[in-house]
Structure formats: C-alpha cells, structure tokens
PDB file of N, CA, C and O in Angstrom:
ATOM      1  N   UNK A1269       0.843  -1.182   0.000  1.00  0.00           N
ATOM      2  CA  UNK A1269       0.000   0.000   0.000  1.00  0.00           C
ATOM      3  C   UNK A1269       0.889   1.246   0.000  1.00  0.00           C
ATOM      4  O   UNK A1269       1.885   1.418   0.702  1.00  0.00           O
ATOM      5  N   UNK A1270       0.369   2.086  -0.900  1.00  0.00           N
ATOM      6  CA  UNK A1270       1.304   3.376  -1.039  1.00  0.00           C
ATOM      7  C   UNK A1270       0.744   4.440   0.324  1.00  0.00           C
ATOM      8  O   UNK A1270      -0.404   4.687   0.693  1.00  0.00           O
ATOM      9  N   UNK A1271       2.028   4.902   0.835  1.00  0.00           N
ATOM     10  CA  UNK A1271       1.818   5.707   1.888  1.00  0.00           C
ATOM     11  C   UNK A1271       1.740   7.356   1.475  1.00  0.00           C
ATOM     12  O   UNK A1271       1.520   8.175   2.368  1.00  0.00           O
ATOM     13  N   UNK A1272       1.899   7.714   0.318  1.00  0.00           N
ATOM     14  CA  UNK A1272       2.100   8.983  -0.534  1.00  0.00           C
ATOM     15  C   UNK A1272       0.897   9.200  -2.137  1.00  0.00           C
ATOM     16  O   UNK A1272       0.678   8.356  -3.005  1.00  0.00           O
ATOM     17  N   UNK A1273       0.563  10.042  -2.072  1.00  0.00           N
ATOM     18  CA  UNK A1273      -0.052  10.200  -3.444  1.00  0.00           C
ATOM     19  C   UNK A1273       1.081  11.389  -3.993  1.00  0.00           C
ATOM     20  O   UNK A1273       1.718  12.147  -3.261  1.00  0.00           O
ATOM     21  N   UNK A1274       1.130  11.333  -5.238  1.00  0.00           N
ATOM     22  CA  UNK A1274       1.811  11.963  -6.389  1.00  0.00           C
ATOM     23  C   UNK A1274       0.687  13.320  -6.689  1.00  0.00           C
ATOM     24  O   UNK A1274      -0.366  13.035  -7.260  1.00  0.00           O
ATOM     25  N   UNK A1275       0.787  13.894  -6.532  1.00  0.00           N
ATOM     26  CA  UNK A1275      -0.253  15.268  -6.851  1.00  0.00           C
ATOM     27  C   UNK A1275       0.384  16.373  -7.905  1.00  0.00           C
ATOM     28  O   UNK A1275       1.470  16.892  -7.648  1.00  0.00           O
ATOM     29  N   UNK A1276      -0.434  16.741  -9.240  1.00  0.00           N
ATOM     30  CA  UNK A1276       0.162  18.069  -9.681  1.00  0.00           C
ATOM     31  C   UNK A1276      -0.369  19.363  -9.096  1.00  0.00           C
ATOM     32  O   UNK A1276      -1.518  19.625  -8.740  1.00  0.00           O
ATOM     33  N   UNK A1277       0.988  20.294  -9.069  1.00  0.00           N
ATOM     34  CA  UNK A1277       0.821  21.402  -8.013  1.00  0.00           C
ATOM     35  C   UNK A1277      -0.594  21.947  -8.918  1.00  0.00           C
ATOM     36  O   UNK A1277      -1.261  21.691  -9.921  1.00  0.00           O
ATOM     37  N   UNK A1278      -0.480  22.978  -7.639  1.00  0.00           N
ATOM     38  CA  UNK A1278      -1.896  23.993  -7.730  1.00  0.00           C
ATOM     39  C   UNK A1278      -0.728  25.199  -8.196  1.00  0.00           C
ATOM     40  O   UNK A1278       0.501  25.136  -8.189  1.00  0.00           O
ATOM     41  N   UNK A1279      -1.876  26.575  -8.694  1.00  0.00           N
ATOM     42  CA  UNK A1279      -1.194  27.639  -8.557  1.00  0.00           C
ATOM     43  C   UNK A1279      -0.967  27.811  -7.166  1.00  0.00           C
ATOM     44  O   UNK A1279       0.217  27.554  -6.948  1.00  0.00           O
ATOM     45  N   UNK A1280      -1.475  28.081  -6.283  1.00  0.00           N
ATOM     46  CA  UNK A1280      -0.239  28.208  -5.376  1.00  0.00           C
ATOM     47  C   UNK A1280       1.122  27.643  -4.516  1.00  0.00           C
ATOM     48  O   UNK A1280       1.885  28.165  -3.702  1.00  0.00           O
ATOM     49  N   UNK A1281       1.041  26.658  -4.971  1.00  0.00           N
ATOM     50  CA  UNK A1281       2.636  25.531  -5.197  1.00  0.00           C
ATOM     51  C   UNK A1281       3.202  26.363  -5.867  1.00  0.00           C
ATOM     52  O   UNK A1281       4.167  26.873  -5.297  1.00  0.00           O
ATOM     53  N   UNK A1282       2.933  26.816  -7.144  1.00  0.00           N
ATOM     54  CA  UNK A1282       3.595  26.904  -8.198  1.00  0.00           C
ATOM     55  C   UNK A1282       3.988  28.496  -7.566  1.00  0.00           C
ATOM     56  O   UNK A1282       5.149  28.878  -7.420  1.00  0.00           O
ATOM     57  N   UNK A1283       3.001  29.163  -7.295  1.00  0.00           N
ATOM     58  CA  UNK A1283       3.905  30.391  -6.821  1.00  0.00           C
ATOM     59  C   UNK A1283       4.869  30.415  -5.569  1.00  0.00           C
ATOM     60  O   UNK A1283       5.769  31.251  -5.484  1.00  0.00           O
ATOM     61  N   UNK A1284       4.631  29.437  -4.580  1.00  0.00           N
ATOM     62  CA  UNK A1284       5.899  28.953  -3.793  1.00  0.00           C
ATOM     63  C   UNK A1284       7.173  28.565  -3.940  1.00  0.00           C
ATOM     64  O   UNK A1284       8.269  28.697  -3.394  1.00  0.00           O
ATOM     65  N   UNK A1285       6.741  28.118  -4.724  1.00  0.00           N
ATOM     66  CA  UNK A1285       8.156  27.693  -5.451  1.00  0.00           C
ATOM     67  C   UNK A1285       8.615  28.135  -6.250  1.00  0.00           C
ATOM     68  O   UNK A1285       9.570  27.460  -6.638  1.00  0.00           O
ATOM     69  N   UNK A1286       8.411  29.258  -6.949  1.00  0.00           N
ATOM     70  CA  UNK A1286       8.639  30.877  -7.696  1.00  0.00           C
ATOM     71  C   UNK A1286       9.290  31.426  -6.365  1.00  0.00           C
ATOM     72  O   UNK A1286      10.502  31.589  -6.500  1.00  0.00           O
ATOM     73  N   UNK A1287       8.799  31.756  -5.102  1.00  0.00           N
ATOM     74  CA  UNK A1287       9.425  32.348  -4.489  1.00  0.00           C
ATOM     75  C   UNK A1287      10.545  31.661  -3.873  1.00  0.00           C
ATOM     76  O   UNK A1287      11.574  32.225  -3.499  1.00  0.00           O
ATOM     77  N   UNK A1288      10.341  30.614  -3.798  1.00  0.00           N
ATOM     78  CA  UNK A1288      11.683  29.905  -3.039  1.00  0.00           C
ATOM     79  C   UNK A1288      12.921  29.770  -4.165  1.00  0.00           C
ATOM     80  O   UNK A1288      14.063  29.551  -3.763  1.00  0.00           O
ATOM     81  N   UNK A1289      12.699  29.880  -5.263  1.00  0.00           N
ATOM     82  CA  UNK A1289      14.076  29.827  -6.449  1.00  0.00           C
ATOM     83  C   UNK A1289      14.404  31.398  -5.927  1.00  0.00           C
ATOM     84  O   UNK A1289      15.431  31.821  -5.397  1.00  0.00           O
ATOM     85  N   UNK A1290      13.152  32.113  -6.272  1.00  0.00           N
ATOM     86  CA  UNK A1290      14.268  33.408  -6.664  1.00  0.00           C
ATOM     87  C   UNK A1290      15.356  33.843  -5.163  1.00  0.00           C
ATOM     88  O   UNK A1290      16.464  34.378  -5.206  1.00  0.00           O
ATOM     89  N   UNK A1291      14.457  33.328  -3.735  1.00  0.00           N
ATOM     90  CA  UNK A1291      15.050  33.720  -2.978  1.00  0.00           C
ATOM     91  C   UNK A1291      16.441  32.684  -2.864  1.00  0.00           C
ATOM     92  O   UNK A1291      17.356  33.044  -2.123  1.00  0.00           O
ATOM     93  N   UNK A1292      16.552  31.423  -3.610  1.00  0.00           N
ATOM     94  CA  UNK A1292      17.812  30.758  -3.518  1.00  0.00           C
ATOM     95  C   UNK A1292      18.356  31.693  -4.570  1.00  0.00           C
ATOM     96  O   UNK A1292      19.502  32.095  -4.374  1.00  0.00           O
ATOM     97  N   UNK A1293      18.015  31.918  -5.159  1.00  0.00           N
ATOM     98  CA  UNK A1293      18.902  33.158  -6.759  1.00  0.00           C
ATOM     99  C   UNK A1293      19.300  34.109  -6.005  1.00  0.00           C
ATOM    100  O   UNK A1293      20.469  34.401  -6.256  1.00  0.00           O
ATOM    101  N   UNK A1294      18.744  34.848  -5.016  1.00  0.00           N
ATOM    102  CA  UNK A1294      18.986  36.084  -4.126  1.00  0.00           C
ATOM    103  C   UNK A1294      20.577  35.951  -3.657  1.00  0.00           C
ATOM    104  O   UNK A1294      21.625  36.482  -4.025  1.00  0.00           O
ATOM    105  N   UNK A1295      20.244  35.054  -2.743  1.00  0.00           N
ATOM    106  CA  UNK A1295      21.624  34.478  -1.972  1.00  0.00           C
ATOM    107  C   UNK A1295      22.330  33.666  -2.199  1.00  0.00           C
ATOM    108  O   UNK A1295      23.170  33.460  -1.323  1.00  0.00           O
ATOM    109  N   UNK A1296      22.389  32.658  -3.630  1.00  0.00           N
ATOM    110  CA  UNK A1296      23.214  31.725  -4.090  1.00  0.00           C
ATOM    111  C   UNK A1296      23.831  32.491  -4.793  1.00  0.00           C
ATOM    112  O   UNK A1296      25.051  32.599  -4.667  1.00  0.00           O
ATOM    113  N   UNK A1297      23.091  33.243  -5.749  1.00  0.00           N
ATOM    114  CA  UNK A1297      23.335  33.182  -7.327  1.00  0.00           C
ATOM    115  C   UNK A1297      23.080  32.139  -8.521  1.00  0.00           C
ATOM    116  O   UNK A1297      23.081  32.384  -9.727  1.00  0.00           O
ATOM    117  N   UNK A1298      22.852  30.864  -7.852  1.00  0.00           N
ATOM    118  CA  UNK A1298      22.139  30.006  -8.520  1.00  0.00           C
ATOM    119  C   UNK A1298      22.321  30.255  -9.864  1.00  0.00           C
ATOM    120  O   UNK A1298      22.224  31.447 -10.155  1.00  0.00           O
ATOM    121  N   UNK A1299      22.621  29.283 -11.029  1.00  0.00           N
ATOM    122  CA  UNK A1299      22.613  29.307 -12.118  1.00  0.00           C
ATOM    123  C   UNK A1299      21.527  28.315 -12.914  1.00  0.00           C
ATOM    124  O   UNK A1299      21.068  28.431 -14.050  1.00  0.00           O
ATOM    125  N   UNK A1300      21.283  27.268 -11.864  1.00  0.00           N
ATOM    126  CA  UNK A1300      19.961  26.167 -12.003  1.00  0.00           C
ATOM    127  C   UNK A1300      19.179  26.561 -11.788  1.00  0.00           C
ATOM    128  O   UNK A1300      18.143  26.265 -12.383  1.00  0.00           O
ATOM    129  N   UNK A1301      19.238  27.842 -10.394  1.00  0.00           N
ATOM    130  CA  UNK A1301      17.583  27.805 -10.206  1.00  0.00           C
ATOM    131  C   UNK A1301      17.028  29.178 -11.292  1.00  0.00           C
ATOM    132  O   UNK A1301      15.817  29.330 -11.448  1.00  0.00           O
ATOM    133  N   UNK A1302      17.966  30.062 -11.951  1.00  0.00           N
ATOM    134  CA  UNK A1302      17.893  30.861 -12.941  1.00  0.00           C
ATOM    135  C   UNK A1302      17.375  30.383 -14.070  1.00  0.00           C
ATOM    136  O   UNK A1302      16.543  31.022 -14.713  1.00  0.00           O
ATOM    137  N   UNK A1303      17.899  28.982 -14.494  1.00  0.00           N
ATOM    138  CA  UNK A1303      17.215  28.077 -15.411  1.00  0.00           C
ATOM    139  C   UNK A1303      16.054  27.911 -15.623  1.00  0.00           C
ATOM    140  O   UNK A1303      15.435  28.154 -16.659  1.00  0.00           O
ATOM    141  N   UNK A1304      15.661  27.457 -14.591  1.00  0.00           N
ATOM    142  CA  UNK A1304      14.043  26.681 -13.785  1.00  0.00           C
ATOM    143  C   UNK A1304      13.200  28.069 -13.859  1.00  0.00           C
ATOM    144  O   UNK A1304      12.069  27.982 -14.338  1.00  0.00           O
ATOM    145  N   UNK A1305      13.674  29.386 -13.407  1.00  0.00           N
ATOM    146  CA  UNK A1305      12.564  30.391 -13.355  1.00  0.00           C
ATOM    147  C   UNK A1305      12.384  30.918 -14.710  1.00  0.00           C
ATOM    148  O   UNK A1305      11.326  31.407 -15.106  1.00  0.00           O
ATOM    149  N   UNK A1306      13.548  30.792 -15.470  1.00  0.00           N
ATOM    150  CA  UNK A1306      13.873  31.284 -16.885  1.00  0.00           C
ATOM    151  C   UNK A1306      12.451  30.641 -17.972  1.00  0.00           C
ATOM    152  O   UNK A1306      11.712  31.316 -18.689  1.00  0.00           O
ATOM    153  N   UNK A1307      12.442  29.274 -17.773  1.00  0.00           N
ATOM    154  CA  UNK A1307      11.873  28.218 -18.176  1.00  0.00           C
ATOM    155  C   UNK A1307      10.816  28.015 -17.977  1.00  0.00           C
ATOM    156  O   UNK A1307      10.360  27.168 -18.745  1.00  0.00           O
ATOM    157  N   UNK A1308       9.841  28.556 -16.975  1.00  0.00           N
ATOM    158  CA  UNK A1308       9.149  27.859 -15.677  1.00  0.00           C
ATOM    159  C   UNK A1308       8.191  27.257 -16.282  1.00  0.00           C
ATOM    160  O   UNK A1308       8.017  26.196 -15.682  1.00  0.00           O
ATOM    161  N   UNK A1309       7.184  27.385 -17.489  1.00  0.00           N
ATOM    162  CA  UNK A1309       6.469  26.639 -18.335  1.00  0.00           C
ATOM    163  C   UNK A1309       6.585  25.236 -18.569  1.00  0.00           C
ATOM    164  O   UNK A1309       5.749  24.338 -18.466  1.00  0.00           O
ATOM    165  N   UNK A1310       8.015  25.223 -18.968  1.00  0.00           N
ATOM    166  CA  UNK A1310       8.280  23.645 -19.343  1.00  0.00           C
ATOM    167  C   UNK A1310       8.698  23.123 -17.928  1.00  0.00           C
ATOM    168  O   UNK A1310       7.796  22.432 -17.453  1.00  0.00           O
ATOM    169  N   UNK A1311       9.472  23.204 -17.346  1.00  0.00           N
ATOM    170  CA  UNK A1311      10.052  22.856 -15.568  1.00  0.00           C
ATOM    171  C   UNK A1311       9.245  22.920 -14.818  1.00  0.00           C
ATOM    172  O   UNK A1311       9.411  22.109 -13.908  1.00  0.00           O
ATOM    173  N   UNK A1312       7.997  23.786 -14.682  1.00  0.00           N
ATOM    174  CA  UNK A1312       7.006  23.336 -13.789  1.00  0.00           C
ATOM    175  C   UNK A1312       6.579  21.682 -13.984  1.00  0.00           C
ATOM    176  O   UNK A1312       6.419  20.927 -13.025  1.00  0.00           O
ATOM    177  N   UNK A1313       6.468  21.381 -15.050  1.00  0.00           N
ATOM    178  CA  UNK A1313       5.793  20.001 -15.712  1.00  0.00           C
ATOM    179  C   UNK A1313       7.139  18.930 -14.962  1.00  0.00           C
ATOM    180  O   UNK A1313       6.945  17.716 -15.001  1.00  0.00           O
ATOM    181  N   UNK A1314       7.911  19.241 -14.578  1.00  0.00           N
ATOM    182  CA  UNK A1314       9.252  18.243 -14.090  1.00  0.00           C
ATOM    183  C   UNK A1314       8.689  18.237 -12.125  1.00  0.00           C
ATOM    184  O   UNK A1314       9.061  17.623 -11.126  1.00  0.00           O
ATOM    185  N   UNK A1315       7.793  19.138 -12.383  1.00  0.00           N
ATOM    186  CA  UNK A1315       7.696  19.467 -10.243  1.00  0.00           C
ATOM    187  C   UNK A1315       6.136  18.538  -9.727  1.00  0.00           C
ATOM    188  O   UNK A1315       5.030  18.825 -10.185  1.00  0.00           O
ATOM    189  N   UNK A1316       6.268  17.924  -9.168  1.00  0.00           N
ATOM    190  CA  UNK A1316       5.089  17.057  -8.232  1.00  0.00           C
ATOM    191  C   UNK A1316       4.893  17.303  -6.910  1.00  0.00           C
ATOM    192  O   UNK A1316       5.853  17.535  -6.175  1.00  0.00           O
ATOM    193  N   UNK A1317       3.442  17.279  -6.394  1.00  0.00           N
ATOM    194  CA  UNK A1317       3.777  17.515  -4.746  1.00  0.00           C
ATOM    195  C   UNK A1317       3.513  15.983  -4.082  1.00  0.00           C
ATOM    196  O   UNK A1317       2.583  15.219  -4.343  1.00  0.00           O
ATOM    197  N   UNK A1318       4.805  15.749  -2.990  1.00  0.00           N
ATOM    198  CA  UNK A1318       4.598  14.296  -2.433  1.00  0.00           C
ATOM    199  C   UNK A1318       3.860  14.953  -1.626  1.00  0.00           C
ATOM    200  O   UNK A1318       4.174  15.973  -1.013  1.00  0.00           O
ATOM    201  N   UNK A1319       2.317  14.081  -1.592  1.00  0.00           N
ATOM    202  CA  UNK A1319       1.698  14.391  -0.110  1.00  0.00           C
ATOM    203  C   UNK A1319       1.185  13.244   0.342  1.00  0.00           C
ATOM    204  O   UNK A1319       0.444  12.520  -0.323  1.00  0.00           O
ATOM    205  N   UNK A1320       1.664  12.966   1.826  1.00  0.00           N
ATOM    206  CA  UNK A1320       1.238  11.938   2.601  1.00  0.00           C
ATOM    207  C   UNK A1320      -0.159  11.300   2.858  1.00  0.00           C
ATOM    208  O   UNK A1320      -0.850  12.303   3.032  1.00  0.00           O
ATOM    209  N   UNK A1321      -0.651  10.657   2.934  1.00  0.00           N
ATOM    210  CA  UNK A1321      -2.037  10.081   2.738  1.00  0.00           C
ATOM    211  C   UNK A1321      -2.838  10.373   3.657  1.00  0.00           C
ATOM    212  O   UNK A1321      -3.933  10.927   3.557  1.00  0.00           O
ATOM    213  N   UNK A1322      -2.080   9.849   4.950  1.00  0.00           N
ATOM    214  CA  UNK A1322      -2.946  10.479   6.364  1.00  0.00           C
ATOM    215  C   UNK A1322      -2.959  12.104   6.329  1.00  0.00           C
ATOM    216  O   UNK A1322      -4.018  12.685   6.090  1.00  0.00           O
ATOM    217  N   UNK A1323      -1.793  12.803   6.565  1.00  0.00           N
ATOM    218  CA  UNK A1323      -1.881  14.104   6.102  1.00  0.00           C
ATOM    219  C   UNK A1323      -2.925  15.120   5.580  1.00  0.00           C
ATOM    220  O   UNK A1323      -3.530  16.101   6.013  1.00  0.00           O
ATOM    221  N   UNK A1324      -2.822  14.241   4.177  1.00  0.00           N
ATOM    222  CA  UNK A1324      -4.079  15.193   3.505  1.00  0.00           C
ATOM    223  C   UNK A1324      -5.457  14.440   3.957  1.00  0.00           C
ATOM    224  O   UNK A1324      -6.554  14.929   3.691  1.00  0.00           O
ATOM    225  N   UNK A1325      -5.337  13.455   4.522  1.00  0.00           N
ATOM    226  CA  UNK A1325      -7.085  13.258   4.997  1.00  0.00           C
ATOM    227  C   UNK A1325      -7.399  14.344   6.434  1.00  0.00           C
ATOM    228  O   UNK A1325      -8.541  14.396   6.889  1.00  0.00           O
ATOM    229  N   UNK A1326      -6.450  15.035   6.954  1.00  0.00           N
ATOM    230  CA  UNK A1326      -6.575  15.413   7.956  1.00  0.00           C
ATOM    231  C   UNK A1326      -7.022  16.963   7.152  1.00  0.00           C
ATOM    232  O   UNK A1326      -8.082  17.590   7.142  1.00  0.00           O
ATOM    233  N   UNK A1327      -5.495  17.252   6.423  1.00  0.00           N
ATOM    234  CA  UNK A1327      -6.460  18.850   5.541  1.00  0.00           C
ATOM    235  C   UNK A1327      -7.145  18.754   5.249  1.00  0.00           C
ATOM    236  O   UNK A1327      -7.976  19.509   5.754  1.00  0.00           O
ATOM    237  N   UNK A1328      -7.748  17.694   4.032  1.00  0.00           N
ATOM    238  CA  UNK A1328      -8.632  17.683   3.690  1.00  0.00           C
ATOM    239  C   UNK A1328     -10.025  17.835   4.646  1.00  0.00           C
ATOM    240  O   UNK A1328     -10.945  18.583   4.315  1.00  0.00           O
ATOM    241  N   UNK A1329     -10.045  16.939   5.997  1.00  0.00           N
ATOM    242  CA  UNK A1329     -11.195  17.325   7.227  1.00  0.00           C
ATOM    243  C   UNK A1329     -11.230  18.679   7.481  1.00  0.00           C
ATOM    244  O   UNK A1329     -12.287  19.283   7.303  1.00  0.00           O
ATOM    245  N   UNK A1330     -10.278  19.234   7.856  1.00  0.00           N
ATOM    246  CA  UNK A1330      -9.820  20.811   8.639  1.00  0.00           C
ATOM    247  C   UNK A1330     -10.838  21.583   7.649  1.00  0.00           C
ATOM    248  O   UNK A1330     -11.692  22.356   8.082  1.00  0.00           O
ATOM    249  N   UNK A1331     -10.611  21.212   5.871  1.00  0.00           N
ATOM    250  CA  UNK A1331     -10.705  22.352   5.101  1.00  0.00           C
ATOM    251  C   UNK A1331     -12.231  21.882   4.831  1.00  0.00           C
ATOM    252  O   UNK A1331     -13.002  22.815   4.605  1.00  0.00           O
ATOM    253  N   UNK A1332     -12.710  20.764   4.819  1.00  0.00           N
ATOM    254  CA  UNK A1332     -14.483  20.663   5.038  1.00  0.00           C
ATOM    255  C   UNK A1332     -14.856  21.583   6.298  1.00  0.00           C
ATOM    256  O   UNK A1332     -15.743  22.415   6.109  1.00  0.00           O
ATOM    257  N   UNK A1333     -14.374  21.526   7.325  1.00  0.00           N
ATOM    258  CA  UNK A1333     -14.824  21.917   8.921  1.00  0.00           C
ATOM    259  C   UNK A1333     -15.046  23.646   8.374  1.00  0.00           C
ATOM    260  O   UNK A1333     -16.117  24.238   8.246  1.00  0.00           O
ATOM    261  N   UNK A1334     -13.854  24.093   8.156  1.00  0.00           N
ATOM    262  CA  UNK A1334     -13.747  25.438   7.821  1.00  0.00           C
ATOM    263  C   UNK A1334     -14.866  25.907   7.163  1.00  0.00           C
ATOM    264  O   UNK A1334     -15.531  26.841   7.611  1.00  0.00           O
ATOM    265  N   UNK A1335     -15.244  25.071   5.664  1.00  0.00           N
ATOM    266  CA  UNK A1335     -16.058  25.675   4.789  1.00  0.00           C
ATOM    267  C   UNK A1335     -17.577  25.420   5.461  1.00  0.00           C
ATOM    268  O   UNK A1335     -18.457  26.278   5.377  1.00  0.00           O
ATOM    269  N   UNK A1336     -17.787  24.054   6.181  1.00  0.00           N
ATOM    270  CA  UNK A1336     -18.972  24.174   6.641  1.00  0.00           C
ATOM    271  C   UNK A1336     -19.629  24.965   7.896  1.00  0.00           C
ATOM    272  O   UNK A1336     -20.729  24.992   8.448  1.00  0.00           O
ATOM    273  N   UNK A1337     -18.190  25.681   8.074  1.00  0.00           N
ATOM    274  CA  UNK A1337     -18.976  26.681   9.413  1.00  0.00           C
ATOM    275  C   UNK A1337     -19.202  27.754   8.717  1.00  0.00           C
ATOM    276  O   UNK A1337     -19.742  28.728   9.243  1.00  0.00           O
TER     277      UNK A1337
END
C-alpha cells in the first residue's frame, strides 16, 4: 500500500516555489535555479507535490470543517 499520493501542483505551489528559487537566486546566485525560473512553463511540468495520505485526509477534514462553518 502506497503511503504517498503523487499530486500536480496547484497555482499556489507553483507560486511557492517561484518564491523559493528566486530567494535561492537572491543568496546563491544560482545558475539552475535561474534556469528553472527562466523556463518555468516547461520545468514546472518536471515538479510534483509528495503528499502523505494520512496528512491530507486530515487537511482535507480541517478544510471541510472550515467551509462548513
């Protein structure tokens, strides 16, 4: 039994991880992650989110609870 589902990001993954390159570009200089933001069309399609199974049954509850109050 798989303990992980494979998920494609949402826009806001995708803008997280926009901010986390440029801020490694900030303070590396990074020449990969310059690549990846350069690119981000095609390289997004290379990015997956691992999310844990129990995990998201728990967001997933939290974020029913939320909407039904």
């Amino acid at each position: 039994m798989e303990m992980v589902d494979l998920d494609p990001l949402t826009l806001k993954d995708e803008e997280q991880i926009l901010t986390l390159l440029r801020k490694h570009v900030s303070l590396t200089g990074s020449k990969l992650a310059q690549s990846i933001i350069k690119n981000w069309d095609k390289a997004s399609t290379d990015f997956v989110k691992v999310f844990p199974k129990e995990y998201k049954k728990v967001i997933e509850k939290l974020e029913y609870q939320t909407v039904s109050k």
